[in-house]
PDB file of C-alpha atoms in Angstrom:
ATOM      1  CA  GLU A   1     123.481  23.520  91.781  1.00 81.00           C
ATOM      2  CA  ASP A   2     124.521  26.167  94.336  1.00 86.00           C
ATOM      3  CA  GLN A   3     122.633  25.932  97.610  1.00 92.00           C
ATOM      4  CA  VAL A   4     122.342  28.272 100.575  1.00 97.00           C
ATOM      5  CA  THR A   5     120.623  27.287 103.815  1.00 97.00           C
ATOM      6  CA  GLN A   6     120.050  29.745 106.656  1.00 98.00           C
ATOM      7  CA  SER A   7     119.168  28.864 110.208  1.00 97.00           C
ATOM      8  CA  PRO A   8     117.208  29.485 112.285  1.00 97.00           C
ATOM      9  CA  GLU A   9     114.285  30.766 110.233  1.00 97.00           C
ATOM     10  CA  ALA A  10     113.318  33.163 113.011  1.00 98.00           C
ATOM     11  CA  LEU A  11     115.050  34.418 116.153  1.00 98.00           C
ATOM     12  CA  ARG A  12     113.514  36.383 118.984  1.00 98.00           C
ATOM     13  CA  LEU A  13     115.997  38.118 121.313  1.00 97.00           C
ATOM     14  CA  GLN A  14     115.819  40.329 124.308  1.00 98.00           C
ATOM     15  CA  GLU A  15     117.642  43.614 123.977  1.00 98.00           C
ATOM     16  CA  GLY A  16     121.301  42.962 124.874  1.00 97.00           C
ATOM     17  CA  GLU A  17     121.053  39.203 124.361  1.00 97.00           C
ATOM     18  CA  SER A  18     123.826  38.240 121.880  1.00 98.00           C
ATOM     19  CA  SER A  19     123.287  35.489 119.330  1.00 98.00           C
ATOM     20  CA  SER A  20     124.476  34.099 116.009  1.00 98.00           C
ATOM     21  CA  LEU A  21     122.881  33.338 112.647  1.00 98.00           C
ATOM     22  CA  ASN A  22     124.126  30.520 110.445  1.00 98.00           C
ATOM     23  CA  CYS A  23     124.546  30.324 106.669  1.00 98.00           C
ATOM     24  CA  SER A  24     125.700  26.999 105.242  1.00 97.00           C
ATOM     25  CA  TYR A  25     126.448  26.711 101.565  1.00 96.00           C
ATOM     26  CA  THR A  26     127.540  24.497  98.703  1.00 93.00           C
ATOM     27  CA  VAL A  27     128.870  26.274  95.642  1.00 90.00           C
ATOM     28  CA  SER A  28     130.970  25.405  92.616  1.00 86.00           C
ATOM     29  CA  GLY A  29     133.827  27.785  93.317  1.00 88.00           C
ATOM     30  CA  LEU A  30     133.158  30.541  95.837  1.00 91.00           C
ATOM     31  CA  ARG A  31     133.867  34.010  94.535  1.00 93.00           C
ATOM     32  CA  GLY A  32     132.323  35.763  97.517  1.00 95.00           C
ATOM     33  CA  LEU A  33     129.725  35.483 100.335  1.00 97.00           C
ATOM     34  CA  PHE A  34     127.471  38.434 100.989  1.00 97.00           C
ATOM     35  CA  TRP A  35     125.321  39.409 103.911  1.00 98.00           C
ATOM     36  CA  TYR A  36     122.315  41.714 103.468  1.00 98.00           C
ATOM     37  CA  ARG A  37     119.747  43.214 105.817  1.00 98.00           C
ATOM     38  CA  GLN A  38     116.167  43.581 104.629  1.00 98.00           C
ATOM     39  CA  ASP A  39     113.518  45.622 106.433  1.00 97.00           C
ATOM     40  CA  PRO A  40     109.808  45.120 105.698  1.00 95.00           C
ATOM     41  CA  GLY A  41     108.747  46.726 102.442  1.00 94.00           C
ATOM     42  CA  LYS A  42     112.301  47.594 101.418  1.00 96.00           C
ATOM     43  CA  GLY A  43     115.024  46.127  99.242  1.00 97.00           C
ATOM     44  CA  PRO A  44     118.030  44.298 100.714  1.00 97.00           C
ATOM     45  CA  GLU A  45     120.722  46.523 102.140  1.00 97.00           C
ATOM     46  CA  PHE A  46     124.364  45.440 101.620  1.00 96.00           C
ATOM     47  CA  LEU A  47     126.303  44.704 104.849  1.00 97.00           C
ATOM     48  CA  PHE A  48     129.442  42.641 104.173  1.00 94.00           C
ATOM     49  CA  THR A  49     131.400  40.695 101.593  1.00 96.00           C
ATOM     50  CA  LEU A  50     133.660  37.814 102.683  1.00 97.00           C
ATOM     51  CA  TYR A  51     136.069  36.251 100.188  1.00 94.00           C
ATOM     52  CA  SER A  52     138.091  33.542 101.933  1.00 93.00           C
ATOM     53  CA  ALA A  53     137.940  31.171 104.909  1.00 94.00           C
ATOM     54  CA  GLY A  54     139.102  32.835 108.123  1.00 96.00           C
ATOM     55  CA  GLU A  55     138.043  36.314 107.007  1.00 96.00           C
ATOM     56  CA  GLU A  56     136.045  38.467 109.413  1.00 97.00           C
ATOM     57  CA  LYS A  57     134.167  41.781 108.942  1.00 97.00           C
ATOM     58  CA  GLU A  58     132.545  44.034 111.553  1.00 97.00           C
ATOM     59  CA  LYS A  59     130.035  46.832 111.475  1.00 95.00           C
ATOM     60  CA  GLU A  60     128.631  48.275 114.676  1.00 96.00           C
ATOM     61  CA  ARG A  61     127.024  45.320 116.569  1.00 97.00           C
ATOM     62  CA  LEU A  62     127.398  42.915 113.643  1.00 98.00           C
ATOM     63  CA  LYS A  63     130.339  40.619 112.920  1.00 98.00           C
ATOM     64  CA  ALA A  64     130.509  38.196 109.991  1.00 98.00           C
ATOM     65  CA  THR A  65     132.865  35.239 109.756  1.00 98.00           C
ATOM     66  CA  LEU A  66     133.530  32.679 107.039  1.00 97.00           C
ATOM     67  CA  THR A  67     134.685  29.030 106.945  1.00 94.00           C
ATOM     68  CA  LYS A  68     134.880  26.699 103.964  1.00 90.00           C
ATOM     69  CA  LYS A  69     131.296  25.514 104.455  1.00 93.00           C
ATOM     70  CA  GLU A  70     129.456  28.188 106.386  1.00 97.00           C
ATOM     71  CA  SER A  71     129.283  31.740 107.549  1.00 98.00           C
ATOM     72  CA  PHE A  72     128.082  33.214 110.819  1.00 98.00           C
ATOM     73  CA  LEU A  73     126.602  36.587 111.542  1.00 98.00           C
ATOM     74  CA  HIS A  74     127.094  37.447 115.194  1.00 98.00           C
ATOM     75  CA  ILE A  75     124.889  40.113 116.769  1.00 98.00           C
ATOM     76  CA  THR A  76     126.383  41.520 119.905  1.00 98.00           C
ATOM     77  CA  ALA A  77     124.149  43.253 122.486  1.00 98.00           C
ATOM     78  CA  PRO A  78     121.346  43.803 119.920  1.00 98.00           C
ATOM     79  CA  LYS A  79     118.984  46.750 120.035  1.00 98.00           C
ATOM     80  CA  PRO A  80     115.369  46.892 118.724  1.00 98.00           C
ATOM     81  CA  GLU A  81     116.635  48.681 115.599  1.00 97.00           C
ATOM     82  CA  ASP A  82     118.540  45.534 114.664  1.00 98.00           C
ATOM     83  CA  SER A  83     115.212  43.824 114.017  1.00 98.00           C
ATOM     84  CA  ALA A  84     115.146  42.771 110.327  1.00 98.00           C
ATOM     85  CA  THR A  85     115.544  39.826 108.020  1.00 98.00           C
ATOM     86  CA  TYR A  86     119.201  38.938 107.367  1.00 98.00           C
ATOM     87  CA  LEU A  87     119.938  37.364 104.016  1.00 98.00           C
ATOM     88  CA  CYS A  88     123.051  35.417 103.057  1.00 98.00           C
ATOM     89  CA  ALA A  89     124.072  34.962  99.426  1.00 97.00           C
ATOM     90  CA  VAL A  90     126.952  33.183  97.658  1.00 96.00           C
ATOM     91  CA  GLN A  91     128.525  34.203  94.398  1.00 93.00           C
ATOM     92  CA  ALA A  92     129.954  31.419  92.291  1.00 90.00           C
ATOM     93  CA  ASN A  93     132.666  31.679  89.646  1.00 86.00           C
ATOM     94  CA  ASP A  94     130.053  32.499  87.043  1.00 83.00           C
ATOM     95  CA  TYR A  95     129.179  35.606  89.148  1.00 85.00           C
ATOM     96  CA  LYS A  96     125.632  34.344  89.766  1.00 86.00           C
ATOM     97  CA  LEU A  97     124.308  35.236  93.213  1.00 90.00           C
ATOM     98  CA  SER A  98     122.228  32.572  95.101  1.00 94.00           C
ATOM     99  CA  PHE A  99     120.302  33.693  98.160  1.00 97.00           C
ATOM    100  CA  GLY A 100     119.172  31.861 101.237  1.00 97.00           C
ATOM    101  CA  ALA A 101     115.619  32.282 102.583  1.00 97.00           C
ATOM    102  CA  GLY A 102     116.838  34.516 105.410  1.00 98.00           C
ATOM    103  CA  THR A 103     116.612  34.671 109.175  1.00 98.00           C
ATOM    104  CA  THR A 104     114.076  37.066 110.683  1.00 98.00           C
ATOM    105  CA  VAL A 105     115.413  38.646 113.870  1.00 98.00           C
ATOM    106  CA  THR A 106     113.123  40.349 116.355  1.00 98.00           C
ATOM    107  CA  VAL A 107     114.718  42.222 119.275  1.00 98.00           C
ATOM    108  CA  ARG A 108     112.433  43.139 122.156  1.00 97.00           C
ATOM    109  CA  ALA A 109     113.136  46.112 124.362  1.00 96.00           C
TER     110      ALA A 109
ATOM    111  CA  GLU B   1     125.160  59.105  95.625  1.00 69.00           C
ATOM    112  CA  ALA B   2     121.575  58.323  94.583  1.00 84.00           C
ATOM    113  CA  GLY B   3     120.450  54.729  94.992  1.00 95.00           C
ATOM    114  CA  VAL B   4     118.620  52.416  92.619  1.00 97.00           C
ATOM    115  CA  ALA B   5     115.220  53.820  91.669  1.00 97.00           C
ATOM    116  CA  GLN B   6     112.201  51.686  90.817  1.00 98.00           C
ATOM    117  CA  SER B   7     108.642  52.434  89.858  1.00 97.00           C
ATOM    118  CA  PRO B   8     105.868  51.848  90.484  1.00 98.00           C
ATOM    119  CA  ARG B   9     106.132  50.756  94.140  1.00 97.00           C
ATOM    120  CA  TYR B  10     102.885  48.839  94.047  1.00 98.00           C
ATOM    121  CA  LYS B  11     100.748  47.365  91.289  1.00 98.00           C
ATOM    122  CA  ILE B  12      97.534  45.353  91.376  1.00 98.00           C
ATOM    123  CA  ILE B  13      96.345  43.650  88.151  1.00 98.00           C
ATOM    124  CA  GLU B  14      94.064  40.879  87.078  1.00 98.00           C
ATOM    125  CA  LYS B  15      95.390  37.634  85.679  1.00 97.00           C
ATOM    126  CA  ARG B  16      96.064  37.688  81.932  1.00 97.00           C
ATOM    127  CA  GLN B  17      96.729  41.413  82.024  1.00 98.00           C
ATOM    128  CA  SER B  18     100.157  42.869  81.273  1.00 98.00           C
ATOM    129  CA  VAL B  19     102.417  44.969  83.513  1.00 98.00           C
ATOM    130  CA  ALA B  20     105.766  46.742  83.222  1.00 98.00           C
ATOM    131  CA  PHE B  21     108.295  47.776  85.835  1.00 98.00           C
ATOM    132  CA  TRP B  22     111.021  50.407  85.468  1.00 98.00           C
ATOM    133  CA  CYS B  23     114.483  50.611  87.017  1.00 98.00           C
ATOM    134  CA  ASN B  24     117.178  53.292  87.037  1.00 97.00           C
ATOM    135  CA  PRO B  25     120.478  51.959  88.411  1.00 96.00           C
ATOM    136  CA  ILE B  26     123.169  53.787  90.311  1.00 96.00           C
ATOM    137  CA  SER B  27     125.166  56.032  87.974  1.00 94.00           C
ATOM    138  CA  GLY B  28     128.204  54.287  86.601  1.00 92.00           C
ATOM    139  CA  HIS B  29     127.057  50.761  87.401  1.00 94.00           C
ATOM    140  CA  ALA B  30     127.486  48.580  84.298  1.00 92.00           C
ATOM    141  CA  THR B  31     125.671  45.510  85.625  1.00 94.00           C
ATOM    142  CA  LEU B  32     121.929  45.463  86.270  1.00 96.00           C
ATOM    143  CA  TYR B  33     119.857  42.639  87.707  1.00 96.00           C
ATOM    144  CA  TRP B  34     116.156  41.836  88.038  1.00 98.00           C
ATOM    145  CA  TYR B  35     115.083  39.538  90.894  1.00 98.00           C
ATOM    146  CA  GLN B  36     111.781  38.016  91.977  1.00 98.00           C
ATOM    147  CA  GLN B  37     111.184  37.677  95.672  1.00 98.00           C
ATOM    148  CA  ILE B  38     108.218  35.588  96.824  1.00 97.00           C
ATOM    149  CA  LEU B  39     107.061  36.120 100.427  1.00 94.00           C
ATOM    150  CA  GLY B  40     109.241  34.220 102.870  1.00 93.00           C
ATOM    151  CA  GLN B  41     111.934  33.418 100.321  1.00 95.00           C
ATOM    152  CA  GLY B  42     115.195  34.997  99.224  1.00 96.00           C
ATOM    153  CA  PRO B  43     115.441  36.888  95.924  1.00 97.00           C
ATOM    154  CA  LYS B  44     115.721  34.758  92.777  1.00 96.00           C
ATOM    155  CA  LEU B  45     117.624  36.103  89.788  1.00 95.00           C
ATOM    156  CA  LEU B  46     115.529  36.545  86.642  1.00 97.00           C
ATOM    157  CA  ILE B  47     117.951  38.318  84.321  1.00 96.00           C
ATOM    158  CA  GLN B  48     121.339  39.996  84.380  1.00 95.00           C
ATOM    159  CA  PHE B  49     122.574  42.696  82.002  1.00 94.00           C
ATOM    160  CA  GLN B  50     126.135  43.835  81.449  1.00 92.00           C
ATOM    161  CA  ASN B  51     125.813  47.238  79.798  1.00 89.00           C
ATOM    162  CA  ASN B  52     123.299  46.593  76.961  1.00 84.00           C
ATOM    163  CA  GLY B  53     123.782  42.875  76.662  1.00 92.00           C
ATOM    164  CA  VAL B  54     122.116  39.953  78.487  1.00 93.00           C
ATOM    165  CA  VAL B  55     124.603  37.894  80.504  1.00 92.00           C
ATOM    166  CA  ASP B  56     122.196  35.436  82.133  1.00 92.00           C
ATOM    167  CA  ASP B  57     118.469  34.938  81.577  1.00 95.00           C
ATOM    168  CA  SER B  58     118.364  31.209  82.330  1.00 93.00           C
ATOM    169  CA  GLN B  59     115.653  31.608  85.020  1.00 94.00           C
ATOM    170  CA  LEU B  60     113.465  34.069  83.101  1.00 96.00           C
ATOM    171  CA  PRO B  61     110.116  32.528  82.026  1.00 95.00           C
ATOM    172  CA  LYS B  62     110.523  33.737  78.485  1.00 95.00           C
ATOM    173  CA  ASP B  63     107.031  32.791  77.383  1.00 96.00           C
ATOM    174  CA  ARG B  64     105.659  35.590  79.494  1.00 97.00           C
ATOM    175  CA  PHE B  65     108.526  37.722  80.846  1.00 98.00           C
ATOM    176  CA  SER B  66     110.710  40.090  78.824  1.00 98.00           C
ATOM    177  CA  ALA B  67     113.271  42.669  79.764  1.00 97.00           C
ATOM    178  CA  GLU B  68     115.414  45.261  78.026  1.00 96.00           C
ATOM    179  CA  ARG B  69     118.051  47.752  78.978  1.00 95.00           C
ATOM    180  CA  LEU B  70     118.083  50.846  76.859  1.00 82.00           C
ATOM    181  CA  LYS B  71     121.462  52.517  76.140  1.00 85.00           C
ATOM    182  CA  GLY B  72     123.044  50.618  78.985  1.00 83.00           C
ATOM    183  CA  VAL B  73     121.212  52.615  81.705  1.00 92.00           C
ATOM    184  CA  ASP B  74     117.513  52.258  82.494  1.00 95.00           C
ATOM    185  CA  SER B  75     115.755  48.927  82.255  1.00 97.00           C
ATOM    186  CA  THR B  76     112.213  47.660  82.006  1.00 97.00           C
ATOM    187  CA  LEU B  77     110.759  44.285  82.936  1.00 98.00           C
ATOM    188  CA  LYS B  78     107.469  43.219  81.411  1.00 98.00           C
ATOM    189  CA  ILE B  79     105.051  40.408  82.218  1.00 98.00           C
ATOM    190  CA  GLN B  80     102.439  39.453  79.576  1.00 97.00           C
ATOM    191  CA  PRO B  81     100.125  37.801  80.392  1.00 97.00           C
ATOM    192  CA  ALA B  82     100.342  37.663  84.175  1.00 97.00           C
ATOM    193  CA  LYS B  83      99.492  34.604  86.273  1.00 97.00           C
ATOM    194  CA  LEU B  84      98.467  34.376  89.877  1.00 97.00           C
ATOM    195  CA  GLU B  85     101.885  32.861  90.763  1.00 97.00           C
ATOM    196  CA  ASP B  86     103.600  36.013  89.547  1.00 98.00           C
ATOM    197  CA  SER B  87     102.512  37.816  92.694  1.00 98.00           C
ATOM    198  CA  ALA B  88     105.812  38.823  94.299  1.00 98.00           C
ATOM    199  CA  VAL B  89     108.186  41.709  94.887  1.00 98.00           C
ATOM    200  CA  TYR B  90     110.300  42.513  91.826  1.00 98.00           C
ATOM    201  CA  LEU B  91     113.711  43.878  92.839  1.00 98.00           C
ATOM    202  CA  CYS B  92     116.170  45.674  90.648  1.00 98.00           C
ATOM    203  CA  ALA B  93     119.859  45.813  91.645  1.00 97.00           C
ATOM    204  CA  SER B  94     123.053  47.161  90.156  1.00 96.00           C
ATOM    205  CA  SER B  95     126.748  46.693  90.666  1.00 94.00           C
ATOM    206  CA  ARG B  96     129.895  48.412  89.442  1.00 91.00           C
ATOM    207  CA  ASP B  97     132.058  45.376  88.721  1.00 82.00           C
ATOM    208  CA  ARG B  98     129.779  42.363  89.434  1.00 80.00           C
ATOM    209  CA  GLY B  99     130.752  42.537  93.095  1.00 86.00           C
ATOM    210  CA  GLU B 100     128.378  43.644  95.797  1.00 92.00           C
ATOM    211  CA  GLN B 101     124.932  44.498  94.503  1.00 95.00           C
ATOM    212  CA  TYR B 102     122.832  47.471  95.571  1.00 96.00           C
ATOM    213  CA  PHE B 103     119.080  47.015  95.532  1.00 97.00           C
ATOM    214  CA  GLY B 104     116.176  49.297  94.881  1.00 98.00           C
ATOM    215  CA  PRO B 105     113.007  49.411  97.034  1.00 97.00           C
ATOM    216  CA  GLY B 106     111.199  46.909  94.800  1.00 98.00           C
ATOM    217  CA  THR B 107     107.772  46.755  93.166  1.00 98.00           C
ATOM    218  CA  ARG B 108     105.086  44.740  94.952  1.00 98.00           C
ATOM    219  CA  LEU B 109     102.914  43.021  92.364  1.00 98.00           C
ATOM    220  CA  THR B 110      99.543  41.486  93.263  1.00 98.00           C
ATOM    221  CA  VAL B 111      97.791  39.439  90.586  1.00 98.00           C
ATOM    222  CA  THR B 112      94.093  38.750  91.298  1.00 98.00           C
TER     223      THR B 112
END
């Protein structure tokens, strides 16, 4: 069975304090790894798709990287508006998407 | 481009009652998904449609949950009868080619 584990569960940062979120996974044939952002009371918002080890994607202060066993979401110089829950999901060869429980990031001004 | 629409946004029912949720996907997206998200957890897939047909409903509690997708566009998810453990957010998502999925705002269901 495909498994996705995210750590830490919660992360409190000072504005400008860079950090990384981890997503480790086991999947029977990785088709893609997805990162989403979810704000309270809203649906997940798509951020990135990574397809192969070594791939990197960037968007504003966020950078996602992928290895054969895990993915990292780096937040550089975060601002309060980056506060959200970040979800990682893996898509197996059968196209099924399995989500982790998420990391809740709080950025204080 | 309009996003995924869902209604209602909130619903409170008593256990053993029935409830239905509606979803309108992004125009042109052939694949539609229903997820259940319990507080503090990631979304869990309930059912996946490709156009009109069901691709995966292995995690749908079929004794109480049902879903249909009319004419390959809108979809409804029904729970009958509801249990306390069905309290969750029900998310609808769509994708063009089974790649990245785009989610609606969700329906928060409370069963008392």
